[in-house]
PDB file of C-alpha atoms in Angstrom:
ATOM      1  CA  MET A   1     114.801 292.333 240.032  1.00  0.00           C
ATOM      2  CA  ASN A   2     114.815 294.525 236.971  1.00  0.00           C
ATOM      3  CA  PRO A   3     111.591 295.316 235.069  1.00  0.00           C
ATOM      4  CA  PHE A   4     112.287 292.734 232.362  1.00  0.00           C
ATOM      5  CA  ASP A   5     112.744 289.946 234.915  1.00  0.00           C
ATOM      6  CA  LEU A   6     109.459 290.892 236.586  1.00  0.00           C
ATOM      7  CA  GLU A   7     107.597 290.989 233.266  1.00  0.00           C
ATOM      8  CA  LEU A   8     109.062 287.653 232.196  1.00  0.00           C
ATOM      9  CA  SER A   9     108.170 286.102 235.546  1.00  0.00           C
ATOM     10  CA  ASP A  10     104.603 287.369 235.229  1.00  0.00           C
ATOM     11  CA  LEU A  11     104.404 286.122 231.652  1.00  0.00           C
ATOM     12  CA  LEU A  12     105.654 282.638 232.538  1.00  0.00           C
ATOM     13  CA  ASN A  13     103.432 282.373 235.613  1.00  0.00           C
ATOM     14  CA  ASN A  14     100.190 283.872 234.372  1.00  0.00           C
ATOM     15  CA  TRP A  15     100.123 283.772 230.598  1.00  0.00           C
ATOM     16  CA  ILE A  16     101.927 280.545 229.762  1.00  0.00           C
ATOM     17  CA  GLY A  17     101.279 278.749 233.066  1.00  0.00           C
ATOM     18  CA  LEU A  18     104.779 277.665 234.133  1.00  0.00           C
ATOM     19  CA  PRO A  19     105.395 275.155 231.340  1.00  0.00           C
ATOM     20  CA  ALA A  20     107.797 272.255 231.756  1.00  0.00           C
ATOM     21  CA  VAL A  21     109.627 273.512 228.656  1.00  0.00           C
ATOM     22  CA  VAL A  22     109.467 276.762 226.713  1.00  0.00           C
ATOM     23  CA  THR A  23     111.002 278.302 223.602  1.00  0.00           C
ATOM     24  CA  LEU A  24     111.704 281.939 222.873  1.00  0.00           C
ATOM     25  CA  ALA A  25     109.068 281.833 220.136  1.00  0.00           C
ATOM     26  CA  GLN A  26     106.458 280.828 222.718  1.00  0.00           C
ATOM     27  CA  ILE A  27     107.504 283.658 225.021  1.00  0.00           C
ATOM     28  CA  VAL A  28     107.355 286.222 222.216  1.00  0.00           C
ATOM     29  CA  ALA A  29     103.966 284.899 221.054  1.00  0.00           C
ATOM     30  CA  ALA A  30     102.532 285.193 224.565  1.00  0.00           C
ATOM     31  CA  ALA A  31     104.041 288.657 224.995  1.00  0.00           C
ATOM     32  CA  SER A  32     102.642 289.856 221.692  1.00  0.00           C
ATOM     33  CA  GLU A  33      99.116 289.295 223.022  1.00  0.00           C
ATOM     34  CA  ASP A  34      99.693 292.273 225.321  1.00  0.00           C
ATOM     35  CA  GLU A  35     101.306 295.211 223.522  1.00  0.00           C
ATOM     36  CA  SER A  36     102.476 296.815 226.757  1.00  0.00           C
ATOM     37  CA  ARG A  37     104.700 293.789 227.435  1.00  0.00           C
ATOM     38  CA  PHE A  38     105.834 293.128 223.907  1.00  0.00           C
ATOM     39  CA  GLY A  39     108.135 296.133 223.581  1.00  0.00           C
ATOM     40  CA  LEU A  40     110.191 295.356 226.654  1.00  0.00           C
ATOM     41  CA  ILE A  41     110.327 291.623 226.051  1.00  0.00           C
ATOM     42  CA  SER A  42     111.133 291.817 222.340  1.00  0.00           C
ATOM     43  CA  TRP A  43     113.844 294.394 223.000  1.00  0.00           C
ATOM     44  CA  ARG A  44     115.441 292.219 225.660  1.00  0.00           C
ATOM     45  CA  LEU A  45     115.186 289.009 223.643  1.00  0.00           C
ATOM     46  CA  THR A  46     117.284 290.545 220.888  1.00  0.00           C
ATOM     47  CA  ASN A  47     120.248 290.464 223.277  1.00  0.00           C
ATOM     48  CA  ARG A  48     120.928 286.746 222.980  1.00  0.00           C
ATOM     49  CA  ARG A  49     123.760 286.738 225.507  1.00  0.00           C
ATOM     50  CA  VAL A  50     121.452 287.498 228.410  1.00  0.00           C
ATOM     51  CA  ILE A  51     118.565 285.200 227.517  1.00  0.00           C
ATOM     52  CA  GLY A  52     119.982 282.100 229.206  1.00  0.00           C
ATOM     53  CA  ARG A  53     120.872 283.989 232.374  1.00  0.00           C
ATOM     54  CA  THR A  54     117.498 285.690 232.486  1.00  0.00           C
ATOM     55  CA  LEU A  55     115.586 282.444 232.080  1.00  0.00           C
ATOM     56  CA  ALA A  56     117.870 280.825 234.683  1.00  0.00           C
ATOM     57  CA  LYS A  57     116.637 283.434 237.178  1.00  0.00           C
ATOM     58  CA  GLN A  58     113.114 282.186 236.403  1.00  0.00           C
ATOM     59  CA  GLY A  59     114.096 278.554 237.004  1.00  0.00           C
ATOM     60  CA  TYR A  60     114.695 277.488 233.387  1.00  0.00           C
ATOM     61  CA  ARG A  61     117.882 276.154 231.833  1.00  0.00           C
ATOM     62  CA  SER A  62     118.836 275.337 228.280  1.00  0.00           C
ATOM     63  CA  MET A  63     118.193 271.787 227.156  1.00  0.00           C
ATOM     64  CA  GLY A  64     120.082 272.391 223.922  1.00  0.00           C
ATOM     65  CA  LEU A  65     118.918 272.601 220.342  1.00  0.00           C
ATOM     66  CA  TRP A  66     115.852 270.644 219.256  1.00  0.00           C
ATOM     67  CA  ARG A  67     114.375 270.444 215.768  1.00  0.00           C
ATOM     68  CA  ILE A  68     110.879 271.920 215.943  1.00  0.00           C
ATOM     69  CA  GLY A  69     108.970 272.514 212.725  1.00  0.00           C
ATOM     70  CA  GLY A  70     112.097 271.999 210.639  1.00  0.00           C
ATOM     71  CA  THR A  71     114.104 274.614 212.566  1.00  0.00           C
ATOM     72  CA  ARG A  72     116.703 274.134 215.260  1.00  0.00           C
ATOM     73  CA  VAL A  73     115.409 275.866 218.379  1.00  0.00           C
ATOM     74  CA  VAL A  74     116.824 276.211 221.883  1.00  0.00           C
ATOM     75  CA  VAL A  75     114.424 274.636 224.369  1.00  0.00           C
ATOM     76  CA  TYR A  76     114.523 275.766 227.993  1.00  0.00           C
ATOM     77  CA  GLY A  77     113.339 273.374 230.697  1.00  0.00           C
ATOM     78  CA  SER A  78     112.045 274.115 234.175  1.00  0.00           C
ATOM     79  CA  THR A  79     114.430 273.012 236.897  1.00  0.00           C
ATOM     80  CA  ALA A  80     111.387 272.385 239.136  1.00  0.00           C
ATOM     81  CA  ILE A  81     110.331 269.479 236.908  1.00  0.00           C
ATOM     82  CA  PRO A  82     112.107 266.092 236.923  1.00  0.00           C
ATOM     83  CA  GLU A  83     114.462 265.666 233.964  1.00  0.00           C
ATOM     84  CA  ALA A  84     112.478 262.771 232.478  1.00  0.00           C
ATOM     85  CA  ASP A  85     109.360 264.969 232.386  1.00  0.00           C
ATOM     86  CA  ARG A  86     111.317 267.837 230.797  1.00  0.00           C
ATOM     87  CA  LEU A  87     112.603 265.476 228.106  1.00  0.00           C
ATOM     88  CA  SER A  88     109.097 264.156 227.426  1.00  0.00           C
ATOM     89  CA  ALA A  89     107.758 267.702 227.144  1.00  0.00           C
ATOM     90  CA  ALA A  90     110.576 268.701 224.782  1.00  0.00           C
ATOM     91  CA  GLN A  91     109.923 265.638 222.630  1.00  0.00           C
ATOM     92  CA  ALA A  92     106.236 266.604 222.498  1.00  0.00           C
ATOM     93  CA  LEU A  93     107.241 269.989 221.081  1.00  0.00           C
ATOM     94  CA  THR A  94     109.051 268.267 218.229  1.00  0.00           C
ATOM     95  CA  GLY A  95     105.941 266.365 217.231  1.00  0.00           C
ATOM     96  CA  ARG A  96     107.781 263.060 217.360  1.00  0.00           C
ATOM     97  CA  PRO A  97     107.221 260.196 219.850  1.00  0.00           C
TER      98      PRO A  97
END
């Protein structure tokens, strides 16, 4: 595993708590709490082509675009969670029932 994958794994496990769904904004927000992580994570997240593959290594896959706070955002869902639970969690992020 490369250093970014290890940092992202640690971030998802320890800082965010293995959420059912996650957005890049949530990852960046959690990373910004620790300046030593933020540089590596923010640099890597600018390369949009590798984000999906990197999150797939952590057990997350794209659930497509969802409108969150008036903006279309890619939501990534944990493959360890049943699909119905991932959908419920994604809907909770949108603020709609």
